[in-house]
XYZ file of C-alpha atoms in Angstrom:
465
model
C 28.443 0.909 -6.476
C 25.003 0.137 -4.978
C 25.533 -3.568 -4.417
C 22.142 -4.350 -5.972
C 22.030 -6.544 -9.082
C 19.799 -6.271 -12.166
C 18.250 -9.744 -12.135
C 14.477 -9.074 -12.058
C 12.007 -9.210 -14.935
C 8.944 -7.019 -15.441
C 6.748 -9.769 -13.964
C 8.808 -9.866 -10.803
C 8.425 -6.088 -10.516
C 4.683 -6.592 -10.969
C 4.889 -9.231 -8.254
C 6.153 -6.755 -5.668
C 3.506 -4.132 -6.537
C 0.629 -6.635 -6.621
C 1.787 -8.355 -3.445
C 2.092 -5.082 -1.535
C -1.309 -3.986 -2.815
C -2.590 -7.472 -1.800
C -5.993 -7.268 -3.548
C -7.241 -10.560 -2.141
C -6.569 -9.483 1.432
C -7.818 -5.926 0.881
C -11.108 -7.053 -0.672
C -11.803 -9.194 2.401
C -11.056 -6.792 5.252
C -10.861 -3.164 4.015
C -14.426 -2.512 2.753
C -15.771 -2.873 6.309
C -13.799 0.209 7.356
C -14.959 2.110 4.269
C -18.604 1.257 5.013
C -18.308 2.794 8.469
C -17.848 6.205 6.814
C -19.475 5.876 3.382
C -22.414 3.603 4.164
C -23.506 1.356 1.304
C -21.590 3.501 -1.209
C -18.464 1.392 -0.719
C -18.017 0.699 -4.466
C -18.316 4.431 -5.180
C -15.624 5.179 -2.578
C -13.378 2.579 -4.196
C -14.115 4.042 -7.637
C -13.076 7.456 -6.307
C -9.892 5.937 -4.883
C -9.185 4.189 -8.179
C -9.464 7.490 -10.052
C -7.093 9.139 -7.604
C -4.577 6.304 -7.805
C -4.549 6.360 -11.606
C -3.923 10.109 -11.549
C -1.063 9.609 -9.082
C 0.240 6.714 -11.179
C 0.740 9.134 -14.055
C 3.390 10.967 -12.036
C 5.112 7.746 -10.978
C 5.196 6.455 -14.550
C 6.815 9.638 -15.828
C 9.319 9.692 -12.975
C 10.299 6.061 -13.561
C 10.840 6.749 -17.245
C 13.554 9.186 -16.241
C 14.952 7.898 -12.915
C 15.871 4.376 -11.802
C 16.687 4.392 -8.109
C 16.095 2.029 -5.167
C 14.893 5.018 -3.145
C 11.732 5.500 -5.242
C 10.081 8.762 -4.098
C 13.210 9.679 -2.162
C 15.070 9.997 -5.458
C 12.118 11.300 -7.483
C 11.257 14.142 -5.130
C 14.901 14.797 -4.196
C 15.917 15.264 -7.817
C 12.987 17.538 -8.684
C 12.049 19.481 -5.541
C 15.417 19.384 -3.789
C 17.304 16.915 -1.598
C 15.610 18.023 1.640
C 12.159 17.380 0.215
C 13.464 14.076 -1.114
C 14.639 12.919 2.306
C 11.313 13.921 3.873
C 9.338 11.998 1.259
C 11.662 8.995 1.530
C 11.332 8.834 5.315
C 7.586 9.348 4.926
C 7.219 6.410 2.552
C 9.481 4.337 4.807
C 7.076 5.149 7.646
C 4.138 4.114 5.484
C 5.724 0.788 4.587
C 6.525 0.175 8.266
C 2.957 0.911 9.386
C 1.631 -1.201 6.518
C 3.849 -4.071 7.648
C 1.958 -3.800 10.952
C -1.357 -3.692 9.081
C -0.645 -6.788 7.040
C 0.932 -9.003 9.681
C -2.014 -8.098 11.950
C -4.384 -9.084 9.158
C -2.502 -12.350 8.730
C -2.906 -12.978 12.454
C -6.642 -12.254 12.434
C -7.381 -14.200 9.258
C -5.145 -17.089 10.294
C -6.935 -17.365 13.646
C -10.328 -17.252 11.898
C -9.249 -20.031 9.526
C -7.983 -22.293 12.317
C -11.217 -21.701 14.228
C -13.375 -22.502 11.191
C -11.440 -25.691 10.580
C -11.816 -26.796 14.199
C -8.057 -26.826 14.721
C -8.241 -24.091 17.387
C -11.844 -24.053 18.506
C -11.510 -21.609 21.419
C -8.384 -19.555 20.739
C -7.221 -17.311 23.603
C -7.184 -13.546 23.188
C -3.446 -13.595 22.474
C -3.804 -16.087 19.587
C -3.974 -13.476 16.793
C -0.880 -11.778 18.224
C 0.996 -15.086 18.133
C 0.202 -15.579 14.442
C 0.973 -11.893 13.832
C 4.456 -12.479 15.220
C 4.918 -15.584 13.091
C 3.921 -13.625 9.965
C 6.312 -10.771 10.726
C 9.193 -13.142 11.460
C 8.502 -15.091 8.269
C 8.469 -11.880 6.242
C 11.873 -10.979 7.660
C 13.323 -14.395 6.772
C 12.143 -14.192 3.159
C 13.199 -10.548 2.825
C 16.854 -11.337 3.474
C 17.030 -13.815 0.585
C 17.389 -12.477 -3.009
C 14.358 -10.444 -4.074
C 13.992 -12.600 -7.192
C 12.814 -15.544 -5.118
C 10.658 -13.448 -2.849
C 8.819 -11.576 -5.603
C 8.218 -14.762 -7.593
C 6.621 -16.332 -4.516
C 4.494 -13.226 -3.927
C 3.128 -13.208 -7.462
C 2.261 -16.921 -7.459
C 0.409 -16.792 -4.126
C -1.491 -13.618 -4.971
C -2.512 -14.752 -8.456
C -3.923 -18.037 -7.161
C -5.920 -16.286 -4.436
C -7.228 -13.594 -6.790
C -8.298 -16.269 -9.279
C -10.393 -18.015 -6.603
C -11.955 -14.709 -5.529
C -12.867 -13.765 -9.093
C -14.458 -17.171 -9.648
C -16.565 -16.845 -6.514
C -17.462 -13.258 -7.451
C -18.811 -14.446 -10.802
C -20.837 -17.203 -9.132
C -22.363 -14.747 -6.653
C -23.080 -12.172 -9.377
C -24.879 -14.758 -11.514
C -27.032 -15.846 -8.579
C -27.845 -12.262 -7.665
C -28.780 -11.560 -11.261
C -31.100 -14.556 -11.394
C -32.927 -13.172 -8.330
C -33.105 -9.644 -9.795
C -31.081 -8.359 -6.823
C -28.627 -6.247 -8.823
C -29.157 -2.564 -7.975
C -27.089 0.551 -8.559
C -27.890 2.239 -5.247
C -24.410 1.236 -4.044
C -23.082 4.000 -6.303
C -25.221 6.675 -4.597
C -23.475 8.544 -1.754
C -25.386 8.174 1.517
C -23.199 10.290 3.762
C -22.300 13.189 1.471
C -18.896 14.084 -0.008
C -17.115 14.182 3.364
C -18.241 10.659 4.286
C -17.313 9.416 0.843
C -13.796 10.855 1.059
C -13.377 9.574 4.628
C -14.259 6.116 3.356
C -11.876 6.581 0.458
C -8.946 6.491 2.909
C -9.307 2.732 3.181
C -9.771 2.676 -0.568
C -6.339 4.287 -0.907
C -5.055 1.804 1.677
C -6.275 -1.014 -0.587
C -4.334 0.406 -3.544
C -1.276 1.337 -1.510
C 1.765 -0.446 -2.834
C 0.896 -0.143 -6.516
C 4.045 2.025 -6.763
C 6.277 -0.459 -4.898
C 7.931 -1.628 -8.130
C 9.664 1.763 -8.241
C 11.939 0.586 -5.399
C 13.282 -2.118 -7.749
C 14.604 0.439 -10.242
C 18.184 -0.744 -9.637
C 17.364 -4.469 -9.758
C 15.058 -4.759 -12.782
C 16.185 -5.352 -16.335
C 15.199 -2.580 -18.802
C 13.757 -0.492 -15.941
C 12.659 2.487 -18.057
C 10.026 0.260 -19.657
C 9.489 -2.497 -17.086
C 8.874 -0.354 -13.998
C 6.306 2.036 -15.594
C 4.450 -0.958 -17.045
C 4.401 -2.679 -13.658
C 3.089 0.421 -11.876
C 0.399 1.353 -14.401
C -0.697 -2.250 -14.943
C -1.072 -2.827 -11.205
C -3.108 0.370 -10.760
C -5.442 -0.483 -13.651
C -5.970 -4.045 -12.467
C -6.610 -2.897 -8.901
C -9.188 -0.353 -10.035
C -11.274 -2.891 -11.956
C -10.850 -5.613 -9.329
C -11.845 -3.547 -6.296
C -14.839 -1.818 -7.883
C -16.277 -5.084 -9.246
C -15.654 -7.139 -6.107
C -16.906 -4.512 -3.626
C -20.044 -4.038 -5.737
C -20.818 -7.755 -5.535
C -20.002 -7.801 -1.808
C -22.392 -4.948 -0.996
C -25.186 -6.426 -3.123
C -24.730 -9.876 -1.604
C -24.863 -8.634 1.991
C -27.882 -6.479 1.145
C -29.130 -4.157 3.844
C -27.453 -6.051 6.702
C -24.867 -3.380 7.507
C -23.972 -4.882 10.890
C -23.160 -8.277 9.405
C -21.079 -6.628 6.697
C -19.085 -4.536 9.165
C -18.519 -7.427 11.603
C -17.398 -9.949 8.983
C -13.781 -11.095 9.544
C -13.573 -12.199 5.895
C -16.206 -10.800 3.521
C -15.587 -13.157 0.631
C -14.990 -16.050 3.007
C -18.461 -15.546 4.478
C -20.022 -15.083 1.032
C -18.249 -18.161 -0.320
C -19.699 -20.183 2.542
C -23.197 -18.765 2.011
C -23.349 -19.015 -1.787
C -21.215 -22.072 -2.570
C -20.139 -24.071 0.476
C -18.206 -23.957 3.727
C -15.082 -25.317 2.085
C -14.988 -22.394 -0.342
C -15.162 -19.919 2.512
C -12.302 -21.716 4.235
C -10.184 -21.642 1.067
C -10.755 -17.917 0.590
C -10.004 -17.109 4.239
C -6.778 -19.122 4.037
C -5.880 -17.453 0.747
C -6.499 -14.010 2.242
C -4.275 -14.875 5.208
C -1.486 -15.958 2.851
C -2.051 -12.787 0.834
C -1.681 -10.727 4.013
C 1.600 -12.480 4.728
C 2.787 -11.813 1.173
C 1.847 -8.164 1.557
C 3.800 -7.989 4.808
C 6.804 -9.413 2.976
C 6.388 -6.838 0.214
C 6.243 -4.041 2.815
C 9.506 -5.225 4.346
C 11.124 -5.629 0.913
C 10.008 -2.176 -0.268
C 10.877 -0.511 3.034
C 14.298 -2.133 3.145
C 15.141 -0.773 -0.325
C 14.135 2.713 0.743
C 16.154 2.538 3.952
C 19.100 1.108 1.995
C 19.014 4.058 -0.409
C 18.763 6.597 2.425
C 21.598 4.901 4.307
C 23.788 4.775 1.232
C 23.746 8.551 1.097
C 23.853 9.105 4.855
C 26.534 6.574 5.832
C 28.543 6.076 2.618
C 27.724 2.400 2.268
C 27.931 1.436 5.938
C 25.300 0.157 8.380
C 21.857 -0.068 6.796
C 23.446 0.542 3.378
C 25.292 -2.791 3.364
C 24.139 -5.835 1.413
C 24.496 -9.522 2.145
C 26.427 -12.002 0.012
C 23.250 -12.558 -2.015
C 22.871 -8.838 -2.728
C 19.891 -8.274 -0.399
C 19.891 -5.317 2.053
C 19.564 -7.618 5.072
C 20.403 -5.001 7.711
C 17.750 -2.622 6.368
C 15.195 -5.434 6.302
C 15.977 -6.206 9.924
C 15.520 -2.560 10.949
C 12.162 -2.256 9.148
C 10.925 -5.492 10.720
C 12.100 -4.368 14.148
C 10.280 -1.032 13.837
C 7.049 -2.808 12.882
C 7.399 -5.101 15.901
C 7.974 -2.055 18.120
C 4.778 -0.382 16.865
C 2.768 -3.523 17.661
C 4.322 -3.813 21.127
C 3.640 -0.153 21.993
C 0.012 -0.389 20.826
C -0.614 -3.627 22.736
C 1.201 -2.784 25.972
C 0.384 0.900 26.410
C -2.984 1.182 24.641
C -4.445 -2.298 25.089
C -4.781 -2.779 21.330
C -5.917 -6.013 19.716
C -4.620 -7.115 16.290
C -7.845 -5.698 14.852
C -6.923 -2.354 16.411
C -3.324 -2.415 15.185
C -4.699 -3.153 11.711
C -7.123 -0.216 11.660
C -4.891 2.273 13.521
C -1.744 1.619 11.505
C -3.733 1.614 8.266
C -5.117 5.079 8.939
C -1.747 6.509 10.029
C 0.178 4.958 7.145
C -2.345 6.191 4.583
C -2.281 9.782 5.871
C 1.512 9.795 5.487
C 1.219 8.168 2.077
C -1.177 10.830 0.796
C 1.364 13.537 1.679
C 4.117 11.562 -0.076
C 1.888 11.204 -3.140
C 1.342 14.976 -3.118
C 5.098 15.622 -3.106
C 5.688 13.065 -5.857
C 2.975 14.599 -8.018
C 4.486 18.064 -7.565
C 7.881 16.626 -8.515
C 6.497 15.048 -11.675
C 4.960 18.391 -12.699
C 8.333 20.082 -12.345
C 10.223 17.336 -14.173
C 7.844 16.987 -17.101
C 6.147 20.352 -17.544
C 8.618 22.872 -16.079
C 12.033 21.382 -16.790
C 10.665 19.586 -19.917
C 12.945 16.577 -19.355
C 10.484 14.305 -21.194
C 8.730 14.926 -24.495
C 5.132 14.956 -23.245
C 2.173 16.994 -24.616
C 1.389 19.937 -22.359
C -2.311 19.069 -22.151
C -1.391 16.078 -19.979
C -0.721 18.545 -17.169
C -4.402 18.059 -16.304
C -3.642 14.592 -14.856
C -1.251 15.642 -12.066
C -3.285 18.781 -11.344
C -6.408 16.682 -10.794
C -4.357 14.349 -8.615
C -3.320 17.291 -6.419
C -6.941 18.384 -5.946
C -8.168 14.873 -5.110
C -5.309 14.079 -2.729
C -5.490 17.453 -1.028
C -9.220 17.200 -0.383
C -8.884 13.656 0.963
C -6.275 14.818 3.485
C -8.433 17.813 4.382
C -11.611 15.860 5.222
C -9.589 13.480 7.390
C -8.255 16.324 9.512
C -11.025 18.950 9.383
C -13.094 18.828 11.558
C -10.442 17.335 13.806
C -11.466 14.095 15.567
C -12.110 14.952 19.233
C -12.318 11.506 20.789
C -11.269 7.911 20.368
C -8.153 6.553 18.654
C -8.833 8.665 15.536
C -7.676 11.807 17.351
C -4.150 10.375 17.433
C -3.878 9.348 13.774
C -3.041 12.814 12.364
C -0.716 13.431 15.335
C 1.358 10.303 14.724
C 1.420 10.845 10.954
C 2.502 14.458 11.409
C 5.145 13.410 13.944
C 6.801 11.124 11.403
C 6.932 13.925 8.841
C 8.071 16.546 11.384
C 10.904 14.282 12.531
C 11.937 13.906 8.886
C 11.948 17.690 8.457
C 13.909 18.078 11.681
C 16.523 15.607 10.458
C 17.235 17.463 7.222
C 17.366 20.812 8.997
C 19.709 19.487 11.674
C 21.963 17.694 9.176
C 22.569 20.122 6.282
C 25.666 18.168 5.230
C 23.456 15.112 4.748
C 21.141 17.078 2.462
C 24.102 18.335 0.422
C 25.463 14.797 0.063
C 22.046 13.580 -1.034
C 21.909 16.267 -3.699
C 25.344 15.331 -5.001
C 24.510 11.649 -5.199
C 21.117 12.184 -6.790
C 22.701 14.362 -9.461
C 24.731 11.325 -10.484
C 21.513 9.397 -11.075
C 20.083 12.096 -13.344
C 18.210 10.331 -16.086
C 20.106 7.267 -15.590
C 21.016 3.871 -14.477
């Protein structure tokens, strides 16, 4: 019926989640944004984000044990809170994946330009150079997204694992050298800017983890999904938590009190690799982070295309974006997601004079605000499924996990909106994020027949394949 084929293993599901989370890219370019709000307490902000993600992961794991659907949160929320809420959450996550495609192809453009400059290949790149490489990354992601996901996810996992291995090796080398100089201090776990600054900084912590749940979109393509998908999601969240806290701790200690140098670094671990080991190591890490950014962009397109495919299947009865190619990939949906990402970049550059660094930061903030709302809906849905409807045999005391997730997510959204930003690009982030969600609400209210059809189709997937 769906046109998707069960050909993927648990490791290929892990590959999509890890690639979309892109730890090697995130560890190089996200902590700078966190430091702007949280000061030197970057590792503490990432630890807070890790706790929140693990609490959210509980809901995803339980949902995936009961539902296997390419629509991920669209199906989870739709089956538990109603089809209208499901469509809103599905469109919201589709918006997040689209904005994150912008984030990651922009990162690939920035990191790729930095690498070519360091290598002397492009010594004085023009201002449009990062945009050119951004376009190449986005086009490449589209090409790989329209081939079978098995090949794409295998490539993502290989590239990311190699890059992460290099980063961990360099992190150990730096930590040993810092230890020998007695420069290891725990002040990086003391909040400098109070709870509000810490939670503001945690937004880019959540951005770093975003994608840990991407394996859920492969529920109709993975073998033994009731076991494989929950393992992929929880394993990715656990790994990300340890990785980000350890690496950001070493980064902050290595840069010391030089906050300006930390914030202005185009590649944190690239700069540290050059300083502590050699220039060639910094070049390798910068190149690896650029490849990781490209892999993450591919994962965004892959995950977004599955969501759009699932929405289109219910809206258009298998036509348009709900069609698959001869290889079983939702090529039309992938093309639409890629086109939307390109449109966002064009609008930002033409009408707001944005650079790739701007499109990275702006789209990251907008996508994460939408994602936090989607996580809230998913967590509410998991509470209803597990503890109200009792569809899974789970001890009642575990209700504490999703309840804590609701508190943490809700407060993070609150401090990013109240007090409302009065100037600069930040004043538009909540507006754009809210617009995406309002348009989704408007769609389901204007198309009640669509919502009814969604409910009918989701009822067929109840607890099943």
